XYZ file of C-alpha atoms in Angstrom:
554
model
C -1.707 -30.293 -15.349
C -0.062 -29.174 -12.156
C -2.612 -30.284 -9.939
C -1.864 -34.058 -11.396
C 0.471 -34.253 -8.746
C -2.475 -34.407 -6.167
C -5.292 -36.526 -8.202
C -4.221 -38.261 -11.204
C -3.446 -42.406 -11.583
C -3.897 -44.942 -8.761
C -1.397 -44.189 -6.564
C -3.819 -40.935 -6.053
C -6.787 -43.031 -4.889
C -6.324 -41.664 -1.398
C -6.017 -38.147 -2.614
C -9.285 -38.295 -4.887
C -10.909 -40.181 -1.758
C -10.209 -36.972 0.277
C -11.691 -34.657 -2.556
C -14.742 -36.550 -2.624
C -15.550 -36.356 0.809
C -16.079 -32.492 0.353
C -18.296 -33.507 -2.487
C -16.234 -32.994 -5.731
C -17.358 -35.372 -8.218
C -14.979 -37.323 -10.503
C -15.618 -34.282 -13.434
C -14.746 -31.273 -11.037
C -11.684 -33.062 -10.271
C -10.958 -33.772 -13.531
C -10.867 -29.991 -14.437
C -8.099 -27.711 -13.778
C -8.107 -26.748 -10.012
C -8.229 -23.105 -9.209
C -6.945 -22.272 -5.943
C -9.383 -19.245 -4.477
C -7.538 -17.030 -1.842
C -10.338 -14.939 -0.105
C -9.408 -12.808 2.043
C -13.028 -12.146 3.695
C -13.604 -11.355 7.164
C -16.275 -9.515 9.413
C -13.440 -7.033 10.849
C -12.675 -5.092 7.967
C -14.652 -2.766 5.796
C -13.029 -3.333 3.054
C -13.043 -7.306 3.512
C -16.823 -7.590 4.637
C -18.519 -8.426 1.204
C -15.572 -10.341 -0.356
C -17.870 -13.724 -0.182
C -19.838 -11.878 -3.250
C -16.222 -11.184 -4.954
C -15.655 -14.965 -4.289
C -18.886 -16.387 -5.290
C -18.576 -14.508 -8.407
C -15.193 -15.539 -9.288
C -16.265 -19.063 -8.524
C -18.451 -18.647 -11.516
C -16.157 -17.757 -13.306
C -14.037 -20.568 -13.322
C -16.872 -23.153 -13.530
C -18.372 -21.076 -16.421
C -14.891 -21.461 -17.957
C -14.512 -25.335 -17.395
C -12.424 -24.956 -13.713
C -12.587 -26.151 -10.415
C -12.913 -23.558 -8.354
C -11.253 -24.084 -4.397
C -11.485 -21.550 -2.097
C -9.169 -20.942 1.260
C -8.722 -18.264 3.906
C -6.442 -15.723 4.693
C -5.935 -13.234 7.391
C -6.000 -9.224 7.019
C -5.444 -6.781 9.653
C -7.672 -3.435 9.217
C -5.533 -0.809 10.191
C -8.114 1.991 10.992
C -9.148 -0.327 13.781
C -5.462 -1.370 14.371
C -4.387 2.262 14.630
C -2.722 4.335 17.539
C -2.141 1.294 19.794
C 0.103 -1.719 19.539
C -2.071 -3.763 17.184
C -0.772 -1.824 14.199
C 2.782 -3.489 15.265
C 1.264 -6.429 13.144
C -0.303 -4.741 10.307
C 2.803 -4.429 7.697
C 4.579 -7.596 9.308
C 1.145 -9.506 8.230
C 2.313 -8.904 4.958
C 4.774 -11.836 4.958
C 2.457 -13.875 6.457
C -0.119 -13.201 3.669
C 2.736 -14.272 1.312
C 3.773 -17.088 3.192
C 0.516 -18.826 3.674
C -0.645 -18.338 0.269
C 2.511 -20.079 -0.858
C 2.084 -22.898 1.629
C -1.484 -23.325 0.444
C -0.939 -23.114 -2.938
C 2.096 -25.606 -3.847
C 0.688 -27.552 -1.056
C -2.404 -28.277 -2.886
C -0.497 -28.519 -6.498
C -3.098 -25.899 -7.787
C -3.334 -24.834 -11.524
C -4.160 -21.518 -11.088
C -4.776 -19.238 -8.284
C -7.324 -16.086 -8.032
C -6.082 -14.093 -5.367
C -8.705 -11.547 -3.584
C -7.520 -9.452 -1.305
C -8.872 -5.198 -0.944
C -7.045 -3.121 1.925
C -3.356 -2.605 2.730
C -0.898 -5.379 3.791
C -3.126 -8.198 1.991
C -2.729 -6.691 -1.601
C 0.834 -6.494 -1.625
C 1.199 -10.062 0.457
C -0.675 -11.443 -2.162
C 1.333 -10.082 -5.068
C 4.092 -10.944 -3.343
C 2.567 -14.522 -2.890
C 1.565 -15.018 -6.857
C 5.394 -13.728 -7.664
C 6.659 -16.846 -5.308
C 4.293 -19.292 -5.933
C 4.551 -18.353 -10.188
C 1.348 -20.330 -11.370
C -0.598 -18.724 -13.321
C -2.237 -15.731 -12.121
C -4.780 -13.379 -11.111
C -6.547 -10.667 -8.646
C -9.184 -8.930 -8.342
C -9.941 -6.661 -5.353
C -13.311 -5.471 -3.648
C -13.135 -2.633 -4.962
C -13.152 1.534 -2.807
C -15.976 2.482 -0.952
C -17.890 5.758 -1.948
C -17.198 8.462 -0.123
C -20.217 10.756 0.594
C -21.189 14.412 0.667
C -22.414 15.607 4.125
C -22.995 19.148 4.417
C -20.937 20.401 1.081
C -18.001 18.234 2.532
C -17.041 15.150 1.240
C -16.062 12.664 4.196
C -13.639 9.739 4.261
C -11.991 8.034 7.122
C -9.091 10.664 7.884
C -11.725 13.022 8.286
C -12.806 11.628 11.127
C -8.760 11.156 12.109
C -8.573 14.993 11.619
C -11.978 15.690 13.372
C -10.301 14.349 16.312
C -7.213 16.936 16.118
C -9.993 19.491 15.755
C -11.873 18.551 18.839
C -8.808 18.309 21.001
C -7.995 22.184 19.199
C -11.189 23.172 20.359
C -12.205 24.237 16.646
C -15.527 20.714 16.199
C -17.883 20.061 19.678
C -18.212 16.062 20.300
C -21.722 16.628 18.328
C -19.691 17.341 15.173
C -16.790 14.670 15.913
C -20.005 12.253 16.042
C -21.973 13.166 12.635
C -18.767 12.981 11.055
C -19.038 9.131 12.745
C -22.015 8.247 11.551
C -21.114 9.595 7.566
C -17.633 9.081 6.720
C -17.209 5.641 6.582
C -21.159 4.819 4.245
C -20.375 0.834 3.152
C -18.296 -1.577 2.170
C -15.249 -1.063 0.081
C -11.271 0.092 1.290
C -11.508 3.705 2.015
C -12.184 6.066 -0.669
C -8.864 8.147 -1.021
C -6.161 7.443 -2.518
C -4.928 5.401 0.214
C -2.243 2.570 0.597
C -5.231 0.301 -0.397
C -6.511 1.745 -3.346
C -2.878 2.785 -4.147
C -1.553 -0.776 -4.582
C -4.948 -2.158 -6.055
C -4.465 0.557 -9.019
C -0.737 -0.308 -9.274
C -1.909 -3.930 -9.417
C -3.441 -3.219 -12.505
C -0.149 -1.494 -14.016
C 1.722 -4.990 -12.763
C -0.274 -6.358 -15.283
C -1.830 -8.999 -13.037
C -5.024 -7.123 -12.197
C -7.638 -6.521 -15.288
C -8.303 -2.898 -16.269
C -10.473 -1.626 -13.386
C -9.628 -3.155 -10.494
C -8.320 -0.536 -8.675
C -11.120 1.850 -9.137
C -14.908 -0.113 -9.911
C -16.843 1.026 -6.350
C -17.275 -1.984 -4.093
C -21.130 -1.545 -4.332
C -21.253 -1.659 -8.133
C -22.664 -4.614 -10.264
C -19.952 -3.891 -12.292
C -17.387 -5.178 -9.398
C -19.193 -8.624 -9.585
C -19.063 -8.651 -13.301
C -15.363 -7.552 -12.945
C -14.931 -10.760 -10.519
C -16.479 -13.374 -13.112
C -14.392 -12.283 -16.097
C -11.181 -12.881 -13.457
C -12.449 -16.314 -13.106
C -13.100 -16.633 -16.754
C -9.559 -15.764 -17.475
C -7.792 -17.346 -15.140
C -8.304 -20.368 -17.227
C -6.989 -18.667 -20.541
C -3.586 -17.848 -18.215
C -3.737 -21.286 -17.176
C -4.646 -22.826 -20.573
C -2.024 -20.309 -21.950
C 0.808 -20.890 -19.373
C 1.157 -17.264 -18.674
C 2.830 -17.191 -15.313
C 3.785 -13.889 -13.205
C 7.326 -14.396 -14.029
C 6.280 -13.961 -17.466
C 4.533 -10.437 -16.213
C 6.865 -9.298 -13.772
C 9.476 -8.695 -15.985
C 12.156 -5.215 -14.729
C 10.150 -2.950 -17.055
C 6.321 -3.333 -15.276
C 7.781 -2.102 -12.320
C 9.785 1.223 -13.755
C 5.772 1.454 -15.138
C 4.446 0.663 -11.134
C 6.347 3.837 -10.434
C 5.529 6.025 -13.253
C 2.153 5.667 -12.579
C 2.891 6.210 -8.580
C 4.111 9.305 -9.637
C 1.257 10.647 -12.092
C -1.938 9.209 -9.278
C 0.616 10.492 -6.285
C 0.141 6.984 -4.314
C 0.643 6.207 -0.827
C 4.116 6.185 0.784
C 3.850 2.609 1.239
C 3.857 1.458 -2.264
C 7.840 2.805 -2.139
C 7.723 -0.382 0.687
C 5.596 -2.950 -1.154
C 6.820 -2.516 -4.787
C 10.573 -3.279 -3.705
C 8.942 -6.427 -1.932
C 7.128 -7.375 -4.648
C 9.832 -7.083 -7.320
C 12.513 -8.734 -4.731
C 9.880 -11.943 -5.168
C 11.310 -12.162 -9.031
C 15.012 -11.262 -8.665
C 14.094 -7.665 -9.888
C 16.075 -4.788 -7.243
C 14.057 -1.623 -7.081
C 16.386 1.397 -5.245
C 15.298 4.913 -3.756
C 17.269 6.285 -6.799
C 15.480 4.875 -9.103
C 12.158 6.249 -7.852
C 13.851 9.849 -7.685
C 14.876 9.570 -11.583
C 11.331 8.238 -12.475
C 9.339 11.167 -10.442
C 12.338 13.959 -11.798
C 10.273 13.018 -15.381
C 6.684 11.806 -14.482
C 4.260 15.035 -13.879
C 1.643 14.392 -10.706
C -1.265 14.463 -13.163
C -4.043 13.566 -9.804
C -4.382 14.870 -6.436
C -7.279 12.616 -4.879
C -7.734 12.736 -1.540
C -5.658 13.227 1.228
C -3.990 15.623 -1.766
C -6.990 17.047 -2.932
C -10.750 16.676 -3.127
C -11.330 13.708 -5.953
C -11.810 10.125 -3.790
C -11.536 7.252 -6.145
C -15.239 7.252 -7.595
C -14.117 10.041 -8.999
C -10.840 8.859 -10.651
C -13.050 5.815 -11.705
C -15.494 8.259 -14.032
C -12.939 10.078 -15.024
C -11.303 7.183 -16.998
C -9.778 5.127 -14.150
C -6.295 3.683 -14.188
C -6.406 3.098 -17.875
C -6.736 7.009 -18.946
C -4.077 7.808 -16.656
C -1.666 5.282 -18.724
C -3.070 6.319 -21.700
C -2.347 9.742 -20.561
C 1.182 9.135 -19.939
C 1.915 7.082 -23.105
C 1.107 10.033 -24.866
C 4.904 11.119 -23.634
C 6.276 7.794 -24.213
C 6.970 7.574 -20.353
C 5.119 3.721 -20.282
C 6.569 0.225 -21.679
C 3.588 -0.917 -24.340
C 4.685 -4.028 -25.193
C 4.211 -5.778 -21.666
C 2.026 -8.877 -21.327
C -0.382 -8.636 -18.534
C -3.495 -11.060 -17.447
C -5.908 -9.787 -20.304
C -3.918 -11.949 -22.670
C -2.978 -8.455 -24.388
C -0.313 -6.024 -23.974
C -0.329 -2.935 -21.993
C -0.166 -0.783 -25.454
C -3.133 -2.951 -26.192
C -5.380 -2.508 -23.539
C -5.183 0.868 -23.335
C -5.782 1.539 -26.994
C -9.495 2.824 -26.122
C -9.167 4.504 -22.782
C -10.528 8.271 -22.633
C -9.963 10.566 -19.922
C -13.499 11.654 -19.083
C -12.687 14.424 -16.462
C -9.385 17.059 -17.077
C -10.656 17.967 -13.393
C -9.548 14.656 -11.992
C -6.951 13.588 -14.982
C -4.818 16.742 -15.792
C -3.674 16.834 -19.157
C 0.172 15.601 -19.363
C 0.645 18.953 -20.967
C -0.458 21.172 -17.641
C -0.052 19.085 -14.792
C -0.460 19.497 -11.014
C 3.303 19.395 -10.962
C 5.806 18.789 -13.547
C 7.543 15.587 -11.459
C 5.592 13.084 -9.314
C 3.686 12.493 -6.254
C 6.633 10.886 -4.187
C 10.081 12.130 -3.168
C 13.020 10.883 -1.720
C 14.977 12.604 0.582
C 18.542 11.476 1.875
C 20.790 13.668 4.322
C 22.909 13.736 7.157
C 19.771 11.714 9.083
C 18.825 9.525 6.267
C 22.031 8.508 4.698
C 19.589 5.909 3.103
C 16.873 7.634 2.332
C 13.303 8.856 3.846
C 10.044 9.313 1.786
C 7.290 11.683 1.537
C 4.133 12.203 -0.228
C 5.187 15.627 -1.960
C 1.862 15.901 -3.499
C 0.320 16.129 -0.573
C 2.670 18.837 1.326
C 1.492 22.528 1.340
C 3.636 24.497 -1.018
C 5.355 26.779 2.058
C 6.644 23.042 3.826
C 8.547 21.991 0.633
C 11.414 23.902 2.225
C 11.629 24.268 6.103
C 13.627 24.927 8.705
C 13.042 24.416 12.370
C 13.874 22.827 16.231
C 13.598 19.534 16.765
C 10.919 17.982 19.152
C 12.466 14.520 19.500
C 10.265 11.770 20.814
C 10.999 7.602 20.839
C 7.719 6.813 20.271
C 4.366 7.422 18.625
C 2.330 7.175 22.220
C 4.498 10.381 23.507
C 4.386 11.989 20.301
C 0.423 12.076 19.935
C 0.545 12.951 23.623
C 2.526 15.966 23.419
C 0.349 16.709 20.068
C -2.919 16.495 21.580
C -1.233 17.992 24.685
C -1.114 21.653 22.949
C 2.993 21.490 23.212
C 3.314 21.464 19.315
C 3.975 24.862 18.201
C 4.181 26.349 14.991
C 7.803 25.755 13.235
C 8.319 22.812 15.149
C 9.717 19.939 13.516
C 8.708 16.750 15.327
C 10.865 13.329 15.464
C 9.044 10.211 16.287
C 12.050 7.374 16.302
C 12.191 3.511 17.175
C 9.131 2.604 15.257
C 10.759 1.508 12.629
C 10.960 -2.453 11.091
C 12.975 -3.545 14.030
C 12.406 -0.880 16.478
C 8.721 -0.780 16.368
C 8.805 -3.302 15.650
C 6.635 -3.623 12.635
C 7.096 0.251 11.583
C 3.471 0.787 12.471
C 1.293 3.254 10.469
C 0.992 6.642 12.255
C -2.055 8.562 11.075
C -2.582 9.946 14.716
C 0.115 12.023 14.802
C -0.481 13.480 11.160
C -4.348 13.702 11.214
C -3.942 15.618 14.790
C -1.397 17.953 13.572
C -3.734 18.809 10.450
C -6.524 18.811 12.302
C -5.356 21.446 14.573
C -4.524 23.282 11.199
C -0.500 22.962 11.965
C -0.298 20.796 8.593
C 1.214 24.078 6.931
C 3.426 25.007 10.001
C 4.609 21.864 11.790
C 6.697 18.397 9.823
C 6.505 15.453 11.101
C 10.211 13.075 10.524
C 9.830 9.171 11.753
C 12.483 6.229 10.971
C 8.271 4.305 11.170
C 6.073 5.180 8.239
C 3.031 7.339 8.067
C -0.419 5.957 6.367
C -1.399 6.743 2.834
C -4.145 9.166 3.919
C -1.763 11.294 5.921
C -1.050 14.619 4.497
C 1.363 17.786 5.164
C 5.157 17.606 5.707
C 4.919 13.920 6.828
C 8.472 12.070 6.244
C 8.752 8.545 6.905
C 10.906 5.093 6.445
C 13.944 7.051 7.495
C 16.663 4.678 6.858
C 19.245 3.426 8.608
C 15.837 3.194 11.400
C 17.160 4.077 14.743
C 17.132 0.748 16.741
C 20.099 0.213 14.184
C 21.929 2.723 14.805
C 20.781 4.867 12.260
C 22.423 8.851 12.629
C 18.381 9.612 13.365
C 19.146 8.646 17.183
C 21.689 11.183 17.441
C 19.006 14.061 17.148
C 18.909 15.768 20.351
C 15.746 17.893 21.588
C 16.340 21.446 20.309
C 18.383 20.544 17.209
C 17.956 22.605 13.990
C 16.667 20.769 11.321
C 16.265 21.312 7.378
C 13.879 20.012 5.035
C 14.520 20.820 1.286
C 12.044 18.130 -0.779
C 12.877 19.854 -4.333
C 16.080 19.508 -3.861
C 15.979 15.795 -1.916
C 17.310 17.038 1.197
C 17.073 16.332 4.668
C 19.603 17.123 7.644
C 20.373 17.506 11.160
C 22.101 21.176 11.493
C 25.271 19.228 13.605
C 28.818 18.877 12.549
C 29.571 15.122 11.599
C 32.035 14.695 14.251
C 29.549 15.775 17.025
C 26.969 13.158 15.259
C 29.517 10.639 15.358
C 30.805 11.223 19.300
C 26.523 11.344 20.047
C 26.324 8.134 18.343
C 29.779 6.502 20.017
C 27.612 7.239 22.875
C 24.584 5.509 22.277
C 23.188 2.155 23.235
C 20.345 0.207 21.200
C 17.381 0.149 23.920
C 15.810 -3.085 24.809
C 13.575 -4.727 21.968
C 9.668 -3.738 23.365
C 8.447 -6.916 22.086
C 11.031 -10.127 22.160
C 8.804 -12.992 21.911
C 5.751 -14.865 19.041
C 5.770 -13.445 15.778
C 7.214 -9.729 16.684
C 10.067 -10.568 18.183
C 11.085 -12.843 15.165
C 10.143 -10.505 12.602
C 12.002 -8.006 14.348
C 15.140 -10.417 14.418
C 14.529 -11.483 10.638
C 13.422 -7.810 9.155
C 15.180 -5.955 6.804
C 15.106 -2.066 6.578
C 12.709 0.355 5.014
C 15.112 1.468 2.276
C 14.576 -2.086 0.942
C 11.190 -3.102 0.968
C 11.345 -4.158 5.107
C 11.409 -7.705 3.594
C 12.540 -10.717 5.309
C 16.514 -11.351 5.321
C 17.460 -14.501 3.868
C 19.871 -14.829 6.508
């Protein structure tokens, strides 16, 4: 066993002495040692009942023949972190997620490790942590929280982002704003759209290291807890088995990562976390790549912010499973893939049904014949920018209009909120990306205002930053090469014409090239807004958008 290096012959005496003084006895340390990440906290939603989760996978293991061992990690909640400079640290916690898993766990010469994380940054960070650490395997999330009907609407969190834009429009009273408060948001669980939370925990199952289910059991259901004690039950087959993540995370579960993307239409982000993930086992993902896979994958789901389903309904409709099943029935999946149940993908979702052809469209009459996410590249985005294309009104897929350039979110949302946003307008929101942010902050202010106001069908939004899963509209983000590297996005002037064309992948800057290039002979990088603690070296050490904003090796 792995976990020999910390407890097994004399020279260990001291080790086992140190085990004991928690209160392991000489059997428990025996066993294999399972290494518990638990991700619980009292500031997070989504996080709040993850001691259950943990308890239950704790079971599990013992029921199994494991020692269970449970640590800590951090998690930012973005909702709170949002529209000021706290969510500056909510994607660069990512690699701190990763990095203190990976301390933790060859540290401690664990077996095994369950990893349970729910809402944004943590369930990538930990996938990204199981890639590095490669002992065998598992995670299971806390699961979406419900989203409620309140007076024939059903609420989530951006409704309450969008109830805001309303207010400030004049079009809800501070009455309404408030009753949306006190619904939206019912219990514990990562909000119920599909989100960058729920996003990734669906995905996780398609990585093969989450069990079927995962991504869409309700927080509040027994069945969550029951989901939780299986994971700690199997754990020890992967362990007893060997099965590793680098046996999982093989090039072809990720070309099924995106697939899927496309048929659910996921958050934005996952185009960030799944190149971070794969980069974790040598595996490159590009922004071509995800253009070929969504020019053959039909959006078969529009759950909310691009439609009305939330992810109850997705989970009685068949969950993640039917939507595979779905898709196999086009050959667009890899079968033969190994994942955490001990059986192949083709295997596990021999049974699945789709429930609800509301929810799940039949592959043969989609939403749309190719997926969820685009990627646009142009005379501003020579790298690439992406955009939720599921969730754009039809009459935005192609626009044209005058740039309203701002260097920041703050001046943006101002200006918004301000009534200055008119109809046509194309706004820029610039330096927030990886390095200029830094941290590329989440920008659902800007996005929930503008459809809140009901400009979602008559105003884009362009940023080099990124925009949060549960924004909707014309919303185009990661814009790479980011500005605070020179990217040709800083050469947009106030006034500029601009040109979106998403079915055709385009998006430019109406300047001649040699006027871009004399605007940018003329620029200067600003000063770095944060220089020192963690910022200011993940600003030095991050890599850009079009890459997974991972950290550079050099």
């Amino acid at each position: 066993m792995k976990s020999d290096i910390v407890k097994k012959g004399i020279e260990k005496a001291p080790h086992r002495s140190l085990f004991k003084a928690m209160g392991y006895t000489d059997e428990e340390i025996r066993r294999p040692l399972i290494g518990v990440v638990n991700s619980k906290s009292e500031i997070i939603p989504g996080h709040i009942h993850l001691d259950k989760i943990a308890e239950a996978v704790k079971a599990g293991i013992r029921t199994a023949g494991g020692t269970p061992v449970e640590f800590g990690c951090i998690g930012v909640c973005d909702g709170i972190a949002m529209g000021h400079v706290g969510m500056k640290y909510s994607l660069a916690t990512r690699e701190l997620i990763a990095d203190s898993c990976e301390a933790m766990g060859i540290a401690h010469g664990f077996d095994g490790m369950v990893f349970i994380p729910n809402c944004d940054k943590i369930v990538p960070g930990m996938l990204m942590a199981a890639a590095r650490i490669n002992v065998p395997s598992i995670v299971v999330s806390g699961g979406p929280m419900l989203s409620v009907r309140h007076k024939g609407k059903q609420l989530d969190l951006n409704s309450l982002f969008e109830a805001v834009g309303a207010y400030k429009a004049g079009k809800m009273t501070e009455e309404e704003v408030h009753e949306y408060e006190d619904h939206a948001c019912p219990g514990c669980g990562s909000c119920s759209g599909m989100f960058t939370a729920n996003s990734m925990n669906c995905l996780t199952e398609v990585l093969g290291l989450g069990l079927p289910g995962n991504g869409t059991i309700p927080a509040v259901y027994a069945e969550r807890i029951r989901l939780a004690k299986t994971a700690g039950m199997k754990i020890m087959e992967l362990v007893e088995k060997d099965i590793k993540p680098s046996d999982i995370l093989v090039p072809e579960v990720f070309e099924n990562a995106l697939t899927v993307d496309m048929a659910l239409g996921c958050s934005t982000n996952s185009v960030l976390h799944l190149p971070a993930i794969a980069n974790e086992v040598g595996v490159e993902i590009n922004l071509d790549i995800v253009n070929e896979i969504s020019a053959r994958v039909p959006n078969l789901c529009r759950l909310a912010p691009a439609g009305p389903h939330h992810i109850q309904d997705l989970y009685a409709a068949g969950g993640v499973q039917a939507v595979m099943k779905e898709l196999a029935r086009k050959d667009l999946l890899h079968l033969n893939l190994m994942t955490v149940t001990g059986r192949t993908v083709g295997e596990n979702i021999e049974k699945a049904e789709v429930l609800d052809r509301e929810v799940i469209r039949s592959i043969d009459a989609p939403y749309s014949a190719t997926g969820g996410i685009a990627i646009l590249r142009g005379n501003i985005a020579p790298d690439g920018a992406v955009v939720k294309r599921s969730a754009v009104a039809p009459e935005m897929l192609v626009h044209r209009g005058p740039a309203r350039v701002f260097d920041s979110e703050d001046t943006a949302i101002e200006a918004i909120y301000g009534g200055q946003i008119h109809k046509g307008d194309i706004v820029i929101i610039r330096y927030e990306g990886p390095r200029g942010g830094p941290g590329m902050r989440e920008m659902l202010g800007p996005t929930s205002a503008i459809a809140g106001m009901g400009l979602d069908k008559d105003v884009a939004l362009i940023t080099d930053g990124r925009f949060s899963g549960a924004s909707r509209g014309a919303s185009i983000g990661h814009v790479s090469p980011e500005a605070m590297e020179g990217g040709p996005i800083a050469a947009v002037r106030e006034g500029d014409m601009l040109s979106i064309d998403i079915p055709n992948g385009r998006l430019d800057v109406e300047v001649p090239e040699d006027e871009i290039r004399r605007r940018m002979a003329e620029w200067r990088a600003p000063e770095p807004r944060i220089a020192k603690g963690y910022l200011g070296r993940y600003a030095r050490l991050v890599s850009s958008a079009s890459t997974g904003a991972v950290m550079k090796n050099s």
